[in-house]
Amino acid sequence: MNVWSNLDTRAPRDAMNPALFLKTHALDQQRLHAVAVMVLDLRAGAHVLDIGCGAREIAPRLAANGHERLSPRCRSEPDNGQREVAFMILGRLAPCALERWYNRYGFGARYNLSSSAAPSLTTADVLSYAAPDDQVAYLSLSLNYGPSGGLPRLRAAIAQQYVTLHENDIQVTTGASEALFLLLMALIDPGDAVVIQFPIYPPIDTFARALGADVRHWPTSMNDGLHLAQLRALLAAGDVRVVVVNQPHSPTGALLSDVEMHAIATLTEAYGAVLLVDEVYRGIYFDTEPPPAAADLGAHVVSVGDVAKPYGLGGLRIGWLATANVALRTRCAELRDYTTLCGSVPGEFLAAIALEHRAVILNRHLAVARQNRAAFATAMESVTWLQWQLASGGFTIFPHSTLPQPTAAMCRDLCEHYDVLVLPGDVFAMPGYLRLGFGVAPEHFAAGLDRLLAYASDVQAQVRYV
């Protein structure tokens, strides 16, 4: 039996830095239960929503961390022999600038040149790859809960992407974002150092900091990618729990070579760190053979993937984490009990079909990306105020603007007056850059490029006039 309470833990805004009371607090190690604990930011205030039956035992721990105002009921509730405590603290993460930008401008422009995913498929598209029996089976699927780890057929299809992993090494999640969330929750304790490739998908950085991590950026050079000497120095500084990289990299489109990936895996293992590789763009490579899947490089490595970016199936909300690290995978499964519990059975069924036909779908989307990439290179030759390098992988490119105009204002202008959606680098904490995406139908991309060129021409005319 759990006691629901509205436990006020507000403190003065300047009381302390963002802190959190995290992880499982098992009062009886023989009855270890997973506990989902989120962020407590004492400056902003938060509420403990649920304290389990062992509230009397946990109260001193809460008080020691600045949470002394327990409700009388929580103080006095008997534990009825249950020695585990489950509680959740919800904190106030900063708004995600990337998603807030899309929320505001994402549906206001006709031409989307910012998309980081492949052109969207329809349910009919996916079912067209399926055997007749599967088409019938899809319409007969039970809409009950599915297995927390994911449908066995889906996990088997995911495992086919790896050389050393099997179905049981896969944990299906609700998109790659949940996989990243679970992994950071499972791995990070307050004070742990986390090395994060920069720039990167912003919630990774934000959530790691919210968990109390000492975040150290490993910068991606726009010209020559990552430098292993910098990683070695960051690891040598000590206490690094996790290294996070994105392969292929968004927003730059940079791609680590086979040699570089092996070197990173070797370095992280030598320093006792977990290597977390966001591989949501895996399969989209332009001028090179596919590098090894990260999770095949050692038990200390975990790969994250999804069907949104390379397959154009973002609406299915299907992602995964893959690792030979049984303890880490198990912990993520336990934490999922407190987030989404399981995925959509119809979504997982469709994702399995898509992954079973990955070659034809990826080749289709890669052809689109190649065409748009070439069109961008040709069109931008006349735009003197943009500096860029073609992407080696993924669907994005990250040009640098040499104009004095802030890129956020530039992107607003493009949206409101030229009907084109481009993402400002500001949402990656990289003002002065623009993110464009190749993952749209070529005719749509060409029309959007024409609008972008019209804007560029107008801007260059203004610069000459001034």
Short mmCIF file of C-alpha atoms in Angstrom, two decimals:
data_model
loop_
_atom_site.label_atom_id
_atom_site.label_comp_id
_atom_site.label_asym_id
_atom_site.label_seq_id
_atom_site.Cartn_x
_atom_site.Cartn_y
_atom_site.Cartn_z
CA MET A 1 0.00 0.00 0.00
CA ASN A 2 1.31 3.42 -0.90
CA VAL A 3 0.41 6.72 0.66
CA TRP A 4 -0.16 9.59 -1.76
CA SER A 5 0.79 12.92 -0.35
CA ASN A 6 1.41 16.45 -1.48
CA LEU A 7 4.74 16.91 0.22
CA ASP A 8 5.93 20.48 -0.10
CA THR A 9 9.71 20.72 -0.33
CA ARG A 10 10.06 24.33 -1.35
CA ALA A 11 13.19 26.15 -0.26
CA PRO A 12 14.58 29.63 -0.87
CA ARG A 13 15.78 30.08 -4.44
CA ASP A 14 19.33 30.76 -3.30
CA ALA A 15 19.42 27.91 -0.78
CA MET A 16 21.69 25.70 -2.84
CA ASN A 17 22.54 24.58 -6.32
CA PRO A 18 20.12 22.21 -8.07
CA ALA A 19 20.20 19.08 -5.97
CA LEU A 20 18.42 15.81 -6.03
CA PHE A 21 17.74 12.84 -3.90
CA LEU A 22 18.16 9.99 -6.31
CA LYS A 23 18.27 6.31 -6.93
CA THR A 24 16.88 3.34 -5.06
CA HIS A 25 16.75 3.59 -1.27
CA ALA A 26 16.37 -0.06 -0.35
CA LEU A 27 15.94 -0.56 3.38
CA ASP A 28 16.20 -4.30 2.94
CA GLN A 29 18.72 -5.37 0.35
CA GLN A 30 16.94 -8.69 0.02
CA ARG A 31 13.86 -6.82 -1.24
CA LEU A 32 15.49 -4.43 -3.67
CA HIS A 33 12.88 -2.65 -5.71
CA ALA A 34 13.45 -0.23 -8.57
CA VAL A 35 12.67 3.32 -7.70
CA ALA A 36 12.19 6.07 -10.24
CA VAL A 37 13.47 9.31 -8.81
CA MET A 38 13.47 12.45 -10.84
CA VAL A 39 15.09 15.79 -10.35
CA LEU A 40 14.61 18.05 -7.37
CA ASP A 41 15.63 21.63 -7.96
CA LEU A 42 15.48 23.31 -4.56
CA ARG A 43 15.80 26.75 -6.12
CA ALA A 44 12.65 26.33 -8.15
CA GLY A 45 10.74 24.04 -5.79
CA ALA A 46 9.27 20.60 -6.30
CA HIS A 47 6.83 18.14 -4.83
CA VAL A 48 7.29 14.60 -3.65
CA LEU A 49 4.29 12.83 -5.11
CA ASP A 50 4.59 9.35 -3.70
CA ILE A 51 6.27 7.95 -0.63
CA GLY A 52 5.87 4.25 -0.03
CA CYS A 53 5.18 2.38 3.14
CA GLY A 54 8.61 2.84 4.64
CA ALA A 55 8.20 6.59 4.99
CA ARG A 56 9.27 6.60 8.65
CA GLU A 57 12.68 5.15 7.75
CA ILE A 58 13.23 7.45 4.79
CA ALA A 59 12.24 10.60 6.67
CA PRO A 60 15.66 11.15 8.30
CA ARG A 61 17.34 10.80 4.92
CA LEU A 62 15.00 13.33 3.38
CA ALA A 63 15.53 15.71 6.28
CA ALA A 64 19.28 15.42 5.93
CA ASN A 65 18.91 16.56 2.33
CA GLY A 66 16.73 19.54 3.10
CA HIS A 67 13.31 17.89 2.87
CA GLU A 68 12.25 18.05 6.50
CA ARG A 69 8.62 19.05 5.98
CA LEU A 70 7.11 15.60 5.74
CA SER A 71 3.35 15.42 6.06
CA PRO A 72 2.12 13.96 9.39
CA ARG A 73 0.55 11.03 7.58
CA CYS A 74 3.81 10.12 5.90
CA ARG A 75 5.64 10.37 9.21
CA SER A 76 3.28 8.04 10.99
CA GLU A 77 2.24 5.53 8.34
CA PRO A 78 3.28 2.01 9.41
CA ASP A 79 5.30 0.07 6.89
CA ASN A 80 3.30 -3.15 7.32
CA GLY A 81 6.45 -5.20 7.03
CA GLN A 82 7.37 -3.69 3.69
CA ARG A 83 10.96 -2.49 3.89
CA GLU A 84 11.30 -0.82 0.53
CA VAL A 85 10.51 2.80 -0.20
CA ALA A 86 9.33 4.05 -3.56
CA PHE A 87 9.06 7.74 -4.16
CA MET A 88 9.24 10.19 -6.99
CA ILE A 89 10.46 13.74 -7.00
CA LEU A 90 9.47 15.84 -9.95
CA GLY A 91 11.63 18.83 -10.62
CA ARG A 92 11.58 21.71 -13.01
CA LEU A 93 13.87 21.14 -15.93
CA ALA A 94 14.57 24.13 -18.11
CA PRO A 95 12.41 24.21 -21.25
CA CYS A 96 13.98 22.39 -24.19
CA ALA A 97 14.83 25.23 -26.57
CA LEU A 98 14.87 22.95 -29.60
CA GLU A 99 11.39 21.55 -29.01
CA ARG A 100 10.01 24.93 -27.94
CA TRP A 101 11.23 26.39 -31.25
CA TYR A 102 9.43 23.66 -33.17
CA ASN A 103 6.37 24.12 -31.01
CA ARG A 104 6.25 27.78 -31.98
CA TYR A 105 7.41 27.71 -35.60
CA GLY A 106 7.25 24.08 -36.68
CA PHE A 107 3.84 24.31 -38.30
CA GLY A 108 3.99 27.90 -39.47
CA ALA A 109 6.14 27.53 -42.57
CA ARG A 110 5.27 25.72 -45.77
CA TYR A 111 8.79 24.53 -46.52
CA ASN A 112 10.56 22.60 -43.79
CA LEU A 113 14.31 22.62 -44.43
CA SER A 114 15.15 21.80 -40.82
CA SER A 115 14.00 18.19 -40.51
CA SER A 116 16.54 15.75 -39.09
CA ALA A 117 14.58 12.64 -40.10
CA ALA A 118 13.78 10.78 -43.30
CA PRO A 119 10.56 11.49 -45.20
CA SER A 120 7.66 10.01 -43.28
CA LEU A 121 6.20 6.68 -44.30
CA THR A 122 2.55 5.78 -43.93
CA THR A 123 1.03 2.71 -42.32
CA ALA A 124 0.16 1.52 -45.82
CA ASP A 125 3.81 1.95 -46.88
CA VAL A 126 5.03 -0.27 -44.05
CA LEU A 127 2.35 -2.90 -44.55
CA SER A 128 3.21 -3.03 -48.25
CA TYR A 129 6.49 -4.68 -47.24
CA ALA A 130 4.72 -7.24 -45.07
CA ALA A 131 3.61 -10.74 -45.97
CA PRO A 132 -0.16 -11.19 -46.44
CA ASP A 133 -0.40 -12.98 -43.10
CA ASP A 134 1.18 -9.98 -41.36
CA GLN A 135 -1.30 -7.61 -42.96
CA VAL A 136 -4.14 -9.68 -41.54
CA ALA A 137 -2.38 -10.07 -38.19
CA TYR A 138 -1.95 -6.31 -37.84
CA LEU A 139 -5.69 -5.74 -37.94
CA SER A 140 -6.18 -8.48 -35.35
CA LEU A 141 -3.63 -7.23 -32.84
CA SER A 142 -4.74 -7.01 -29.24
CA LEU A 143 -4.58 -3.49 -27.87
CA ASN A 144 -3.65 -4.78 -24.43
CA TYR A 145 -0.33 -3.98 -22.78
CA GLY A 146 2.73 -5.47 -24.42
CA PRO A 147 5.90 -6.89 -22.85
CA SER A 148 8.01 -4.23 -21.13
CA GLY A 149 11.13 -5.29 -22.99
CA GLY A 150 9.39 -5.06 -26.36
CA LEU A 151 7.82 -7.61 -28.68
CA PRO A 152 10.22 -10.54 -29.22
CA ARG A 153 9.92 -10.15 -32.98
CA LEU A 154 10.95 -6.49 -32.76
CA ARG A 155 13.88 -7.22 -30.46
CA ALA A 156 15.07 -9.94 -32.83
CA ALA A 157 14.86 -7.53 -35.77
CA ILE A 158 16.82 -4.89 -33.85
CA ALA A 159 19.47 -7.42 -32.83
CA GLN A 160 20.16 -8.16 -36.50
CA GLN A 161 21.97 -4.81 -36.70
CA TYR A 162 24.64 -6.01 -34.28
CA VAL A 163 27.28 -8.70 -34.68
CA THR A 164 27.75 -9.75 -31.05
CA LEU A 165 24.33 -9.01 -29.54
CA HIS A 166 21.17 -11.06 -29.40
CA GLU A 167 17.47 -10.47 -28.76
CA ASN A 168 17.94 -10.52 -24.99
CA ASP A 169 20.49 -7.70 -25.22
CA ILE A 170 17.82 -5.29 -26.49
CA GLN A 171 15.50 -3.10 -24.40
CA VAL A 172 12.79 -1.43 -26.47
CA THR A 173 11.81 2.09 -25.38
CA THR A 174 9.37 4.82 -26.30
CA GLY A 175 11.62 6.54 -28.79
CA ALA A 176 15.35 7.08 -28.42
CA SER A 177 14.63 9.91 -25.99
CA GLU A 178 13.34 7.47 -23.37
CA ALA A 179 16.37 5.24 -23.89
CA LEU A 180 18.68 8.20 -23.24
CA PHE A 181 16.63 9.24 -20.22
CA LEU A 182 16.73 5.75 -18.69
CA LEU A 183 20.45 5.35 -19.30
CA LEU A 184 21.36 8.68 -17.73
CA MET A 185 19.11 7.91 -14.76
CA ALA A 186 20.70 4.50 -14.35
CA LEU A 187 24.29 5.68 -14.67
CA ILE A 188 24.65 9.11 -13.07
CA ASP A 189 25.01 9.95 -9.40
CA PRO A 190 25.41 13.53 -8.18
CA GLY A 191 29.00 14.64 -8.65
CA ASP A 192 29.81 12.15 -11.41
CA ALA A 193 31.67 13.62 -14.35
CA VAL A 194 30.04 13.11 -17.74
CA VAL A 195 31.85 13.86 -20.99
CA ILE A 196 29.39 14.90 -23.72
CA GLN A 197 30.19 15.57 -27.35
CA PHE A 198 29.22 19.14 -28.14
CA PRO A 199 26.95 20.20 -29.69
CA ILE A 200 24.48 17.38 -29.13
CA TYR A 201 20.76 16.71 -28.72
CA PRO A 202 20.10 19.32 -26.00
CA PRO A 203 18.09 17.18 -23.52
CA ILE A 204 21.13 14.93 -23.02
CA ASP A 205 23.18 17.82 -21.66
CA THR A 206 20.27 19.34 -19.72
CA PHE A 207 19.23 16.12 -18.03
CA ALA A 208 22.78 15.11 -17.13
CA ARG A 209 23.24 18.45 -15.38
CA ALA A 210 19.88 18.09 -13.65
CA LEU A 211 21.02 14.74 -12.27
CA GLY A 212 23.90 16.52 -10.60
CA ALA A 213 26.58 15.59 -13.12
CA ASP A 214 29.73 17.59 -13.72
CA VAL A 215 29.29 17.97 -17.49
CA ARG A 216 32.47 18.32 -19.54
CA HIS A 217 32.08 19.16 -23.22
CA TRP A 218 34.09 17.41 -25.92
CA PRO A 219 33.79 19.89 -28.81
CA THR A 220 33.18 18.81 -32.38
CA SER A 221 35.27 20.81 -34.83
CA MET A 222 33.30 21.93 -37.85
CA ASN A 223 36.36 21.10 -39.98
CA ASP A 224 37.89 17.94 -38.58
CA GLY A 225 35.48 16.38 -36.12
CA LEU A 226 36.56 15.14 -32.70
CA HIS A 227 40.09 15.04 -31.31
CA LEU A 228 41.03 11.98 -29.27
CA ALA A 229 43.69 13.90 -27.38
CA GLN A 230 40.95 16.09 -25.93
CA LEU A 231 38.98 13.02 -24.81
CA ARG A 232 42.08 11.57 -23.19
CA ALA A 233 42.61 14.80 -21.24
CA LEU A 234 38.96 14.89 -20.14
CA LEU A 235 39.14 11.29 -18.95
CA ALA A 236 42.47 11.86 -17.22
CA ALA A 237 40.87 14.63 -15.15
CA GLY A 238 39.17 11.83 -13.24
CA ASP A 239 35.77 10.61 -12.03
CA VAL A 240 34.25 10.24 -15.50
CA ARG A 241 31.26 7.92 -15.32
CA VAL A 242 29.89 8.26 -18.85
CA VAL A 243 31.08 9.46 -22.25
CA VAL A 244 28.28 10.38 -24.68
CA VAL A 245 28.80 10.67 -28.42
CA ASN A 246 26.47 10.88 -31.42
CA GLN A 247 27.35 8.78 -34.48
CA PRO A 248 26.67 10.06 -37.15
CA HIS A 249 26.65 13.44 -35.48
CA SER A 250 23.74 15.84 -35.47
CA PRO A 251 23.74 18.71 -36.22
CA THR A 252 27.08 18.73 -38.08
CA GLY A 253 26.79 15.52 -40.09
CA ALA A 254 30.31 14.51 -39.00
CA LEU A 255 31.11 10.80 -38.93
CA LEU A 256 33.67 8.98 -36.81
CA SER A 257 35.78 6.42 -38.64
CA ASP A 258 36.10 2.76 -37.70
CA VAL A 259 39.54 3.49 -36.24
CA GLU A 260 38.25 6.43 -34.21
CA MET A 261 35.32 4.45 -32.80
CA HIS A 262 37.62 1.63 -31.68
CA ALA A 263 40.01 4.16 -30.13
CA ILE A 264 37.18 5.84 -28.19
CA ALA A 265 35.93 2.47 -26.96
CA THR A 266 39.44 1.50 -25.85
CA LEU A 267 40.00 4.81 -24.05
CA THR A 268 36.70 4.74 -22.18
CA GLU A 269 37.25 1.15 -21.09
CA ALA A 270 40.75 1.98 -19.85
CA TYR A 271 39.33 4.74 -17.65
CA GLY A 272 36.39 2.68 -16.41
CA ALA A 273 33.74 4.81 -18.13
CA VAL A 274 30.59 3.72 -19.90
CA LEU A 275 30.46 4.75 -23.56
CA LEU A 276 26.93 5.79 -24.57
CA VAL A 277 26.57 6.18 -28.33
CA ASP A 278 23.47 7.80 -29.79
CA GLU A 279 23.19 6.01 -33.14
CA VAL A 280 19.76 7.18 -34.24
CA TYR A 281 21.14 8.03 -37.71
CA ARG A 282 22.76 4.63 -38.20
CA GLY A 283 22.42 3.50 -41.79
CA ILE A 284 22.63 6.96 -43.38
CA TYR A 285 26.19 7.28 -44.72
CA PHE A 286 27.23 9.07 -47.90
CA ASP A 287 30.88 8.43 -48.74
CA THR A 288 32.05 5.60 -46.53
CA GLU A 289 31.40 2.05 -45.47
CA PRO A 290 29.22 1.74 -42.36
CA PRO A 291 31.30 1.91 -39.17
CA PRO A 292 30.83 -0.83 -36.58
CA ALA A 293 27.79 -0.67 -34.35
CA ALA A 294 28.99 0.82 -31.08
CA ALA A 295 27.50 -1.89 -28.86
CA ASP A 296 29.68 -4.47 -30.61
CA LEU A 297 32.82 -2.76 -29.28
CA GLY A 298 32.55 -4.01 -25.70
CA ALA A 299 30.29 -4.66 -22.73
CA HIS A 300 30.97 -1.14 -21.44
CA VAL A 301 29.35 0.33 -24.56
CA VAL A 302 25.65 0.93 -25.13
CA SER A 303 23.99 1.88 -28.42
CA VAL A 304 20.78 3.88 -28.71
CA GLY A 305 18.67 3.72 -31.84
CA ASP A 306 15.19 4.34 -33.16
CA VAL A 307 12.99 4.07 -36.24
CA ALA A 308 12.30 7.81 -36.41
CA LYS A 309 15.39 9.29 -38.06
CA PRO A 310 16.54 6.77 -40.68
CA TYR A 311 13.18 5.10 -41.35
CA GLY A 312 10.76 8.03 -41.27
CA LEU A 313 8.62 6.39 -38.59
CA GLY A 314 8.77 8.94 -35.78
CA GLY A 315 5.06 8.62 -35.11
CA LEU A 316 5.52 5.02 -33.97
CA ARG A 317 7.63 6.26 -31.02
CA ILE A 318 9.85 3.18 -31.05
CA GLY A 319 13.46 3.29 -29.89
CA TRP A 320 15.84 0.98 -28.08
CA LEU A 321 19.04 0.56 -26.16
CA ALA A 322 21.40 -2.30 -26.95
CA THR A 323 24.21 -3.51 -24.73
CA ALA A 324 25.89 -6.66 -23.46
CA ASN A 325 25.97 -5.03 -20.01
CA VAL A 326 23.29 -7.08 -18.25
CA ALA A 327 23.24 -5.00 -15.06
CA LEU A 328 22.79 -1.73 -16.95
CA ARG A 329 20.11 -3.15 -19.20
CA THR A 330 18.27 -4.60 -16.20
CA ARG A 331 18.39 -1.30 -14.34
CA CYS A 332 16.94 0.52 -17.35
CA ALA A 333 14.15 -2.05 -17.53
CA GLU A 334 13.39 -1.45 -13.85
CA LEU A 335 13.29 2.30 -14.33
CA ARG A 336 10.96 1.93 -17.28
CA ASP A 337 8.37 0.59 -14.85
CA TYR A 338 8.08 4.20 -13.68
CA THR A 339 8.05 5.92 -17.07
CA THR A 340 6.11 4.31 -19.93
CA LEU A 341 6.08 0.67 -18.70
CA CYS A 342 5.70 -0.68 -22.24
CA GLY A 343 5.33 0.48 -25.79
CA SER A 344 2.51 0.48 -28.31
CA VAL A 345 1.92 -3.04 -29.58
CA PRO A 346 0.77 -1.88 -33.05
CA GLY A 347 3.74 0.48 -33.22
CA GLU A 348 6.20 -2.26 -32.29
CA PHE A 349 4.61 -4.61 -34.83
CA LEU A 350 5.03 -2.06 -37.63
CA ALA A 351 8.57 -1.22 -36.49
CA ALA A 352 9.49 -4.91 -36.67
CA ILE A 353 8.24 -5.12 -40.26
CA ALA A 354 10.21 -2.00 -41.20
CA LEU A 355 13.42 -3.29 -39.63
CA GLU A 356 13.00 -6.65 -41.34
CA HIS A 357 13.06 -4.69 -44.61
CA ARG A 358 15.68 -2.18 -43.51
CA ALA A 359 17.82 -2.39 -46.62
CA VAL A 360 15.13 -1.30 -49.06
CA ILE A 361 13.81 1.46 -46.77
CA LEU A 362 17.26 2.84 -45.93
CA ASN A 363 18.32 2.80 -49.59
CA ARG A 364 15.16 4.69 -50.50
CA HIS A 365 15.81 7.36 -47.89
CA LEU A 366 19.52 7.54 -48.58
CA ALA A 367 18.77 8.26 -52.24
CA VAL A 368 16.54 11.17 -51.18
CA ALA A 369 19.23 12.52 -48.84
CA ARG A 370 21.91 12.25 -51.54
CA GLN A 371 19.78 14.18 -54.01
CA ASN A 372 19.00 16.94 -51.52
CA ARG A 373 22.60 17.08 -50.31
CA ALA A 374 23.84 17.62 -53.86
CA ALA A 375 21.16 20.25 -54.51
CA PHE A 376 22.19 22.12 -51.37
CA ALA A 377 25.86 22.11 -52.39
CA THR A 378 25.05 23.51 -55.82
CA ALA A 379 22.64 26.15 -54.56
CA MET A 380 24.85 27.43 -51.76
CA GLU A 381 27.88 28.11 -53.96
CA SER A 382 26.55 31.62 -54.53
CA VAL A 383 25.83 32.35 -50.86
CA THR A 384 29.00 34.04 -49.68
CA TRP A 385 27.98 34.53 -46.04
CA LEU A 386 27.49 30.82 -45.26
CA GLN A 387 30.43 28.57 -44.43
CA TRP A 388 29.68 24.86 -44.52
CA GLN A 389 30.95 21.34 -45.05
CA LEU A 390 28.84 18.59 -46.54
CA ALA A 391 27.55 16.00 -44.11
CA SER A 392 29.22 12.58 -44.11
CA GLY A 393 26.24 10.92 -42.44
CA GLY A 394 22.76 11.58 -41.15
CA PHE A 395 20.28 14.10 -42.51
CA THR A 396 21.63 17.39 -41.18
CA ILE A 397 24.18 20.07 -42.01
CA PHE A 398 25.30 22.95 -39.78
CA PRO A 399 26.42 26.01 -41.77
CA HIS A 400 28.00 28.99 -40.05
CA SER A 401 26.69 32.47 -40.83
CA THR A 402 29.19 35.30 -41.05
CA LEU A 403 26.45 37.95 -40.95
CA PRO A 404 26.08 40.18 -37.89
CA GLN A 405 22.35 39.37 -37.72
CA PRO A 406 21.59 36.88 -34.90
CA THR A 407 20.69 33.49 -36.31
CA ALA A 408 17.53 33.23 -34.21
CA ALA A 409 16.27 36.46 -35.78
CA MET A 410 17.33 35.18 -39.18
CA CYS A 411 15.30 31.99 -38.74
CA ARG A 412 12.26 33.92 -37.55
CA ASP A 413 12.55 36.11 -40.63
CA LEU A 414 12.80 33.06 -42.88
CA CYS A 415 9.72 31.53 -41.31
CA GLU A 416 7.53 34.62 -41.20
CA HIS A 417 8.46 36.25 -44.51
CA TYR A 418 9.83 33.48 -46.74
CA ASP A 419 7.75 30.51 -45.56
CA VAL A 420 10.87 28.43 -44.80
CA LEU A 421 11.64 26.61 -41.55
CA VAL A 422 15.34 26.50 -40.57
CA LEU A 423 16.59 25.80 -37.06
CA PRO A 424 18.90 28.34 -35.38
CA GLY A 425 22.07 27.04 -33.79
CA ASP A 426 21.01 28.90 -30.66
CA VAL A 427 18.89 25.89 -29.64
CA PHE A 428 22.14 23.88 -29.49
CA ALA A 429 23.86 26.69 -27.56
CA MET A 430 25.67 27.46 -30.83
CA PRO A 431 24.53 30.92 -31.98
CA GLY A 432 25.81 31.86 -35.40
CA TYR A 433 24.94 28.49 -36.93
CA LEU A 434 21.92 27.15 -38.80
CA ARG A 435 20.70 23.56 -38.93
CA LEU A 436 19.26 22.38 -42.20
CA GLY A 437 17.98 18.90 -42.95
CA PHE A 438 17.97 16.77 -46.10
CA GLY A 439 15.17 14.46 -45.00
CA VAL A 440 12.27 15.75 -47.10
CA ALA A 441 10.92 14.96 -50.55
CA PRO A 442 13.31 16.36 -53.21
CA GLU A 443 10.65 18.55 -54.84
CA HIS A 444 9.80 20.04 -51.44
CA PHE A 445 13.48 20.57 -50.68
CA ALA A 446 14.09 22.24 -54.05
CA ALA A 447 11.17 24.63 -53.54
CA GLY A 448 12.41 25.48 -50.05
CA LEU A 449 15.93 26.06 -51.38
CA ASP A 450 14.54 28.55 -53.89
CA ARG A 451 12.99 30.50 -50.99
CA LEU A 452 16.23 30.28 -49.02
CA LEU A 453 18.18 31.59 -52.01
CA ALA A 454 15.72 34.46 -52.37
CA TYR A 455 16.37 35.34 -48.73
CA ALA A 456 20.13 35.06 -49.26
CA SER A 457 19.92 37.33 -52.30
CA ASP A 458 17.94 39.92 -50.36
CA VAL A 459 20.40 39.78 -47.47
CA GLN A 460 23.41 40.16 -49.75
CA ALA A 461 21.77 43.11 -51.47
CA GLN A 462 21.21 44.77 -48.10
CA VAL A 463 24.83 44.14 -47.11
CA ARG A 464 26.08 45.73 -50.34
CA TYR A 465 23.74 48.68 -49.87
CA VAL A 466 24.94 49.27 -46.32
#
